[in-house]
Short mmCIF file of N, CA and C in Angstrom, two decimals:
data_model
loop_
_atom_site.label_atom_id
_atom_site.label_comp_id
_atom_site.label_asym_id
_atom_site.label_seq_id
_atom_site.Cartn_x
_atom_site.Cartn_y
_atom_site.Cartn_z
N MET A 831 140.89 113.74 -33.06
CA MET A 831 140.51 114.94 -33.95
C MET A 831 139.30 115.71 -33.39
N LYS A 832 138.33 114.96 -32.83
CA LYS A 832 137.14 115.75 -32.26
C LYS A 832 137.62 116.42 -31.07
N TYR A 833 138.40 115.78 -30.26
CA TYR A 833 138.83 116.34 -28.99
C TYR A 833 139.55 117.78 -29.23
N SER A 834 140.46 117.89 -30.42
CA SER A 834 141.11 119.08 -30.63
C SER A 834 140.18 120.19 -31.09
N THR A 835 139.13 119.71 -31.89
CA THR A 835 138.23 120.91 -32.33
C THR A 835 137.31 121.31 -31.12
N LEU A 836 137.02 120.37 -30.19
CA LEU A 836 136.37 120.81 -28.96
C LEU A 836 137.12 121.81 -28.19
N LEU A 837 138.51 121.60 -28.05
CA LEU A 837 139.35 122.28 -27.17
C LEU A 837 139.59 123.73 -27.93
N ILE A 838 139.55 123.84 -29.18
CA ILE A 838 139.74 125.06 -29.98
C ILE A 838 138.35 125.89 -29.67
N SER A 839 137.32 125.14 -29.91
CA SER A 839 135.92 125.89 -29.76
C SER A 839 135.90 126.48 -28.18
N ILE A 840 136.26 125.72 -27.29
CA ILE A 840 136.11 126.24 -25.90
C ILE A 840 137.11 127.42 -25.69
N THR A 841 138.23 127.36 -26.28
CA THR A 841 139.27 128.44 -26.17
C THR A 841 138.72 129.66 -26.81
N VAL A 842 138.11 129.50 -28.02
CA VAL A 842 137.61 130.71 -28.77
C VAL A 842 136.39 131.23 -27.92
N PHE A 843 135.55 130.53 -27.42
CA PHE A 843 134.43 130.88 -26.57
C PHE A 843 134.88 131.53 -25.39
N LEU A 844 135.91 131.16 -24.68
CA LEU A 844 136.43 131.86 -23.52
C LEU A 844 137.09 133.15 -23.82
N THR A 845 137.73 133.25 -24.89
CA THR A 845 138.42 134.44 -25.29
C THR A 845 137.45 135.38 -25.70
N VAL A 846 136.38 135.14 -26.51
CA VAL A 846 135.12 135.96 -26.72
C VAL A 846 134.54 136.57 -25.46
N THR A 847 134.29 135.56 -24.58
CA THR A 847 133.46 135.94 -23.34
C THR A 847 134.44 136.89 -22.53
N HIS A 848 135.62 136.53 -22.42
CA HIS A 848 136.60 137.43 -21.70
C HIS A 848 136.64 138.78 -22.27
N SER A 849 136.60 138.94 -23.63
CA SER A 849 136.59 140.34 -24.37
C SER A 849 135.37 141.10 -24.00
N LEU A 850 134.22 140.39 -23.92
CA LEU A 850 132.93 140.95 -23.66
C LEU A 850 132.82 141.39 -22.30
N VAL A 851 133.32 140.66 -21.33
CA VAL A 851 133.43 141.18 -19.91
C VAL A 851 134.13 142.51 -19.81
N ILE A 852 135.43 142.47 -20.37
CA ILE A 852 136.32 143.78 -20.40
C ILE A 852 135.58 144.81 -20.97
N ALA A 853 134.82 144.74 -22.01
CA ALA A 853 134.04 145.79 -22.71
C ALA A 853 133.09 146.33 -21.88
N ASP A 854 132.28 145.33 -21.18
CA ASP A 854 131.17 145.68 -20.26
C ASP A 854 131.72 146.47 -19.13
N GLU A 855 132.77 146.07 -18.58
CA GLU A 855 133.54 146.77 -17.45
C GLU A 855 133.90 148.28 -17.81
N ALA A 856 134.48 148.31 -19.07
CA ALA A 856 134.82 149.60 -19.66
C ALA A 856 133.49 150.56 -19.81
N LYS A 857 132.57 150.00 -20.25
CA LYS A 857 131.35 150.61 -20.42
C LYS A 857 130.66 151.06 -19.08
N SER A 858 130.72 150.32 -18.09
CA SER A 858 130.31 150.67 -16.74
C SER A 858 130.96 151.73 -16.15
N GLU A 859 132.40 151.78 -16.33
CA GLU A 859 133.30 152.72 -15.80
C GLU A 859 132.98 154.10 -16.55
N ALA A 860 132.74 154.18 -17.89
CA ALA A 860 132.43 155.45 -18.43
C ALA A 860 131.18 156.10 -18.03
N LEU A 861 130.15 155.09 -17.76
CA LEU A 861 128.87 155.63 -17.31
C LEU A 861 128.98 156.12 -15.94
N ALA A 862 129.68 155.37 -14.97
CA ALA A 862 129.90 155.99 -13.56
C ALA A 862 130.62 157.15 -13.60
N LYS A 863 131.58 157.28 -14.45
CA LYS A 863 132.33 158.61 -14.34
C LYS A 863 131.47 159.72 -14.95
N ALA A 864 130.74 159.65 -15.96
CA ALA A 864 129.70 160.55 -16.52
C ALA A 864 128.72 160.99 -15.57
N LEU A 865 128.20 160.07 -14.70
CA LEU A 865 127.22 160.36 -13.57
C LEU A 865 127.84 160.77 -12.29
N ALA A 866 129.14 160.80 -12.07
CA ALA A 866 129.73 161.01 -10.77
C ALA A 866 129.33 162.24 -10.07
N ASP A 867 128.99 163.22 -10.77
CA ASP A 867 128.41 164.56 -10.08
C ASP A 867 126.82 164.59 -9.95
N TYR A 868 126.29 163.56 -10.21
CA TYR A 868 124.82 163.37 -10.29
C TYR A 868 124.26 162.31 -9.39
N GLN A 869 123.00 162.44 -8.88
CA GLN A 869 122.30 161.40 -8.32
C GLN A 869 121.00 161.20 -8.95
N THR A 870 120.50 159.98 -8.92
CA THR A 870 119.32 159.62 -9.56
C THR A 870 118.13 160.17 -8.83
N THR A 871 117.12 160.61 -9.49
CA THR A 871 115.83 160.98 -8.78
C THR A 871 114.81 159.98 -8.72
N GLY A 872 115.04 158.97 -9.60
CA GLY A 872 114.00 157.85 -9.72
C GLY A 872 112.86 158.17 -10.65
N VAL A 873 112.92 159.33 -11.20
CA VAL A 873 112.00 159.73 -12.28
C VAL A 873 112.32 159.37 -13.61
N ILE A 874 111.40 158.91 -14.36
CA ILE A 874 111.47 158.60 -15.83
C ILE A 874 110.63 159.47 -16.61
N LYS A 875 111.26 160.03 -17.73
CA LYS A 875 110.45 160.82 -18.52
C LYS A 875 110.47 160.35 -19.89
N LYS A 876 109.46 160.48 -20.73
CA LYS A 876 109.33 160.14 -22.07
C LYS A 876 109.89 161.31 -23.07
N CYS A 877 110.07 162.53 -22.65
CA CYS A 877 110.57 163.56 -23.33
C CYS A 877 111.25 164.69 -22.78
N VAL A 878 112.17 165.30 -23.43
CA VAL A 878 112.89 166.47 -22.87
C VAL A 878 112.67 167.64 -23.79
N ARG A 879 112.44 168.84 -23.28
CA ARG A 879 112.23 170.01 -24.11
C ARG A 879 113.55 170.53 -24.58
N MET A 880 113.60 170.79 -25.89
CA MET A 880 114.87 171.20 -26.65
C MET A 880 115.43 172.36 -25.87
N SER A 881 114.61 173.34 -25.47
CA SER A 881 115.12 174.58 -24.99
C SER A 881 115.72 174.46 -23.59
N ASP A 882 115.54 173.21 -22.94
CA ASP A 882 116.20 172.96 -21.77
C ASP A 882 117.61 172.41 -21.97
N ILE A 883 117.91 171.80 -23.03
CA ILE A 883 119.12 171.08 -23.31
C ILE A 883 120.31 172.09 -23.32
N ARG A 884 121.34 171.88 -22.61
CA ARG A 884 122.54 172.76 -22.61
C ARG A 884 123.71 171.98 -23.25
N ASN A 885 123.80 170.72 -23.14
CA ASN A 885 124.97 169.98 -23.56
C ASN A 885 124.61 168.52 -23.78
N THR A 886 125.25 167.77 -24.69
CA THR A 886 125.01 166.35 -24.70
C THR A 886 126.29 165.68 -24.56
N LYS A 887 126.35 164.50 -23.97
CA LYS A 887 127.57 163.66 -23.76
C LYS A 887 127.32 162.30 -24.23
N VAL A 888 128.05 161.74 -25.15
CA VAL A 888 127.91 160.37 -25.66
C VAL A 888 128.87 159.66 -24.76
N ILE A 889 128.24 158.80 -23.92
CA ILE A 889 128.95 158.01 -22.96
C ILE A 889 129.51 156.68 -23.53
N ASP A 890 128.70 156.08 -24.36
CA ASP A 890 128.99 154.85 -24.97
C ASP A 890 128.00 154.59 -26.12
N ASP A 891 128.02 153.42 -26.76
CA ASP A 891 127.15 153.18 -27.83
C ASP A 891 125.73 153.03 -27.53
N GLN A 892 125.47 153.09 -26.13
CA GLN A 892 124.09 152.80 -25.70
C GLN A 892 123.58 153.81 -24.84
N ASN A 893 124.35 154.87 -24.30
CA ASN A 893 124.03 155.86 -23.31
C ASN A 893 124.46 157.15 -23.72
N ILE A 894 123.41 158.24 -23.49
CA ILE A 894 123.65 159.61 -23.87
C ILE A 894 123.31 160.35 -22.68
N LEU A 895 124.13 161.25 -22.17
CA LEU A 895 123.67 162.12 -21.16
C LEU A 895 123.34 163.60 -21.67
N PHE A 896 122.13 163.97 -21.49
CA PHE A 896 121.61 165.34 -21.87
C PHE A 896 121.67 166.16 -20.57
N GLU A 897 122.51 167.29 -20.56
CA GLU A 897 122.64 168.10 -19.46
C GLU A 897 121.84 169.23 -19.70
N LEU A 898 121.11 169.44 -18.61
CA LEU A 898 119.84 170.54 -18.66
C LEU A 898 120.39 171.79 -17.76
N ARG A 899 119.47 172.60 -17.81
CA ARG A 899 119.38 173.86 -16.98
C ARG A 899 119.24 173.38 -15.43
N ARG A 900 119.52 174.19 -14.48
CA ARG A 900 119.33 174.05 -13.12
C ARG A 900 119.85 172.75 -12.53
N GLY A 901 120.83 172.34 -12.94
CA GLY A 901 121.68 171.17 -12.39
C GLY A 901 121.04 169.86 -12.61
N LYS A 902 120.25 169.72 -13.66
CA LYS A 902 119.69 168.40 -14.05
C LYS A 902 120.30 167.81 -15.13
N ALA A 903 120.14 166.54 -15.29
CA ALA A 903 120.52 165.74 -16.53
C ALA A 903 119.67 164.71 -16.83
N TYR A 904 119.42 164.26 -17.96
CA TYR A 904 118.65 163.16 -18.41
C TYR A 904 119.48 162.21 -19.05
N LEU A 905 119.58 160.91 -18.54
CA LEU A 905 120.19 159.82 -19.17
C LEU A 905 119.30 159.07 -19.96
N ASN A 906 119.65 158.93 -21.27
CA ASN A 906 118.95 158.18 -22.28
C ASN A 906 119.67 156.91 -22.53
N LYS A 907 119.15 155.76 -22.13
CA LYS A 907 119.67 154.48 -22.49
C LYS A 907 118.99 153.85 -23.70
N LEU A 908 119.63 153.93 -24.75
CA LEU A 908 119.09 153.36 -25.96
C LEU A 908 118.72 151.96 -25.93
N PRO A 909 117.49 151.55 -26.40
CA PRO A 909 117.06 150.15 -26.26
C PRO A 909 117.94 149.17 -26.94
N ASN A 910 118.80 149.57 -27.89
CA ASN A 910 119.72 148.71 -28.51
C ASN A 910 121.15 149.54 -28.82
N ARG A 911 122.09 148.89 -28.87
CA ARG A 911 123.49 149.47 -29.14
C ARG A 911 123.35 150.25 -30.47
N CYS A 912 123.91 151.31 -30.67
CA CYS A 912 124.01 152.10 -31.67
C CYS A 912 125.46 152.08 -32.27
N PRO A 913 125.76 151.41 -33.35
CA PRO A 913 127.07 151.10 -33.77
C PRO A 913 127.78 152.51 -34.07
N ARG A 914 128.93 152.61 -33.49
CA ARG A 914 129.94 153.76 -33.77
C ARG A 914 129.44 155.02 -33.11
N LEU A 915 128.45 155.05 -32.27
CA LEU A 915 128.02 156.16 -31.61
C LEU A 915 129.20 156.86 -30.75
N ALA A 916 129.74 155.96 -29.87
CA ALA A 916 130.87 156.39 -29.18
C ALA A 916 132.09 156.72 -29.90
N THR A 917 132.42 155.99 -30.83
CA THR A 917 133.53 156.36 -31.65
C THR A 917 133.44 157.68 -32.49
N GLU A 918 132.28 158.01 -32.99
CA GLU A 918 132.19 159.18 -33.78
C GLU A 918 131.75 160.37 -32.82
N ASN A 919 131.09 160.12 -31.54
CA ASN A 919 130.83 160.93 -30.53
C ASN A 919 130.00 162.28 -31.23
N ARG A 920 129.21 161.97 -32.15
CA ARG A 920 128.32 163.01 -32.86
C ARG A 920 127.11 162.44 -33.35
N PHE A 921 125.98 163.11 -33.20
CA PHE A 921 124.76 162.63 -33.84
C PHE A 921 123.86 163.81 -34.02
N SER A 922 122.80 163.33 -34.83
CA SER A 922 121.81 164.51 -35.15
C SER A 922 120.33 163.98 -34.87
N TYR A 923 119.41 164.82 -34.72
CA TYR A 923 118.09 164.46 -34.50
C TYR A 923 117.12 165.48 -35.09
N LYS A 924 115.86 165.13 -35.36
CA LYS A 924 114.97 166.14 -35.95
C LYS A 924 113.72 166.08 -34.97
N VAL A 925 113.32 167.20 -34.63
CA VAL A 925 112.09 167.21 -33.74
C VAL A 925 111.13 168.16 -34.40
N THR A 926 109.79 167.86 -34.18
CA THR A 926 108.68 168.58 -34.65
C THR A 926 107.86 169.48 -33.67
N VAL A 927 108.08 169.17 -32.47
CA VAL A 927 107.12 169.72 -31.33
C VAL A 927 107.94 170.54 -30.32
N GLY A 928 109.28 170.68 -30.62
CA GLY A 928 110.08 171.36 -29.58
C GLY A 928 110.63 170.37 -28.54
N GLN A 929 110.34 169.04 -28.64
CA GLN A 929 110.75 168.00 -27.70
C GLN A 929 111.43 166.94 -28.39
N LEU A 930 112.31 166.39 -27.65
CA LEU A 930 113.08 165.10 -28.13
C LEU A 930 112.56 163.98 -27.17
N CYS A 931 111.90 162.99 -27.87
CA CYS A 931 111.12 161.96 -27.13
C CYS A 931 111.60 160.51 -27.30
N SER A 932 111.22 159.66 -26.44
CA SER A 932 111.57 158.27 -26.64
C SER A 932 111.19 157.58 -27.89
N VAL A 933 110.27 158.04 -28.64
CA VAL A 933 109.86 157.61 -29.93
C VAL A 933 110.64 158.06 -31.15
N ASP A 934 111.52 159.05 -30.79
CA ASP A 934 112.39 159.77 -31.87
C ASP A 934 113.70 158.81 -32.13
N THR A 935 114.37 159.25 -33.02
CA THR A 935 115.54 158.56 -33.48
C THR A 935 116.85 159.57 -33.52
N ILE A 936 117.82 158.99 -33.41
CA ILE A 936 119.14 159.74 -33.72
C ILE A 936 119.97 159.21 -34.68
N THR A 937 120.67 159.93 -35.46
CA THR A 937 121.40 159.48 -36.68
C THR A 937 123.01 159.81 -36.29
N VAL A 938 123.82 158.82 -36.30
CA VAL A 938 125.28 158.98 -36.07
C VAL A 938 125.87 159.70 -37.22
N LEU A 939 126.61 160.62 -36.94
CA LEU A 939 127.32 161.39 -37.94
C LEU A 939 128.76 161.05 -38.04
N PHE A 940 129.11 160.50 -39.17
CA PHE A 940 130.46 160.07 -39.53
C PHE A 940 131.32 161.22 -39.97
N SER A 941 132.64 161.01 -39.89
CA SER A 941 133.64 161.91 -40.36
C SER A 941 134.08 161.31 -41.62
N PRO A 942 134.17 162.09 -42.87
CA PRO A 942 134.06 163.59 -42.93
C PRO A 942 132.74 164.00 -42.68
N PRO A 943 132.51 165.33 -42.32
CA PRO A 943 131.26 165.89 -42.18
C PRO A 943 130.22 165.60 -43.32
N GLY A 944 128.94 165.43 -42.99
CA GLY A 944 128.04 165.26 -44.09
C GLY A 944 127.71 163.81 -44.38
N VAL A 945 128.43 162.87 -43.76
CA VAL A 945 128.37 161.33 -43.99
C VAL A 945 127.36 160.93 -42.84
N SER A 946 126.23 160.35 -43.05
CA SER A 946 125.43 159.75 -41.97
C SER A 946 125.69 158.37 -41.77
N GLY A 947 125.60 158.04 -40.58
CA GLY A 947 125.77 156.58 -40.18
C GLY A 947 124.52 155.96 -39.80
N PRO A 948 124.32 155.01 -38.86
CA PRO A 948 123.16 154.37 -38.52
C PRO A 948 122.23 155.25 -37.80
N THR A 949 120.96 154.90 -37.97
CA THR A 949 119.84 155.66 -37.29
C THR A 949 119.42 154.69 -36.11
N CYS A 950 119.26 155.26 -34.87
CA CYS A 950 118.91 154.41 -33.75
C CYS A 950 117.85 155.13 -32.92
N GLY A 951 117.04 154.29 -32.46
CA GLY A 951 115.88 154.71 -31.50
C GLY A 951 116.48 155.18 -30.28
N LEU A 952 115.69 156.09 -29.62
CA LEU A 952 115.99 156.48 -28.24
C LEU A 952 115.06 155.70 -27.21
N GLY A 953 115.50 155.82 -25.96
CA GLY A 953 114.78 155.24 -24.88
C GLY A 953 114.14 156.24 -24.09
N ASN A 954 113.64 155.86 -22.87
CA ASN A 954 113.13 156.82 -21.92
C ASN A 954 114.44 157.53 -21.37
N PHE A 955 114.01 158.71 -20.72
CA PHE A 955 114.93 159.55 -20.07
C PHE A 955 114.88 159.53 -18.59
N GLU A 956 115.94 159.10 -17.90
CA GLU A 956 116.10 158.85 -16.45
C GLU A 956 116.64 160.25 -15.97
N VAL A 957 115.98 160.79 -15.00
CA VAL A 957 116.27 162.27 -14.50
C VAL A 957 117.26 162.06 -13.42
N TYR A 958 118.34 162.83 -13.60
CA TYR A 958 119.37 163.01 -12.43
C TYR A 958 119.44 164.33 -11.97
N GLU A 959 119.92 164.70 -10.90
CA GLU A 959 120.22 166.02 -10.36
C GLU A 959 121.66 166.08 -9.91
N LYS A 960 122.13 167.33 -10.07
CA LYS A 960 123.75 167.46 -9.65
C LYS A 960 123.62 167.44 -8.32
N ILE A 961 124.57 166.76 -7.63
CA ILE A 961 124.83 166.52 -6.23
C ILE A 961 124.90 167.80 -5.63
N GLY A 962 124.18 168.19 -4.64
CA GLY A 962 124.20 169.43 -3.91
C GLY A 962 123.42 170.60 -4.57
N SER A 963 122.67 170.31 -5.70
CA SER A 963 122.05 171.41 -6.43
C SER A 963 120.63 171.70 -5.63
N GLN A 964 120.11 170.68 -4.90
CA GLN A 964 118.97 171.02 -4.25
C GLN A 964 119.14 172.05 -3.08
N GLU A 965 120.30 172.17 -2.48
CA GLU A 965 120.69 173.05 -1.44
C GLU A 965 120.85 174.51 -1.94
N LYS A 966 121.18 174.57 -3.23
CA LYS A 966 121.41 175.89 -3.80
C LYS A 966 120.17 176.59 -4.39
N SER A 967 119.15 175.73 -4.57
CA SER A 967 117.81 176.25 -5.07
C SER A 967 117.05 177.22 -4.18
#
């Protein structure tokens, strides 16, 4: 009896582990695809000016790409997973000084409109440049 319980436990563990590996691979692929046209600068910023943001792309439940003017983008890796961020692909934020900073939070917006989901903290912003943008400047 103990042997069969152990075997079931090992099977469940391996199945869950395999599922997590597949999810991590899909997450890595989505991130690589979103950053395919960019190269990292190695610069980390605490804030981004709101007036510089042109577009946002939710990559997954932990990564958001803020596309800026002049071929730049800031990747924000949230310190923790934000449930349903990728599924809903929409979020809101409030700023008071014209900047979105690592100390700020986002709130996932559910469908139907007007329904708020979890609130999640932002992380630092990693600066990327569009490949070839330095030559055009």
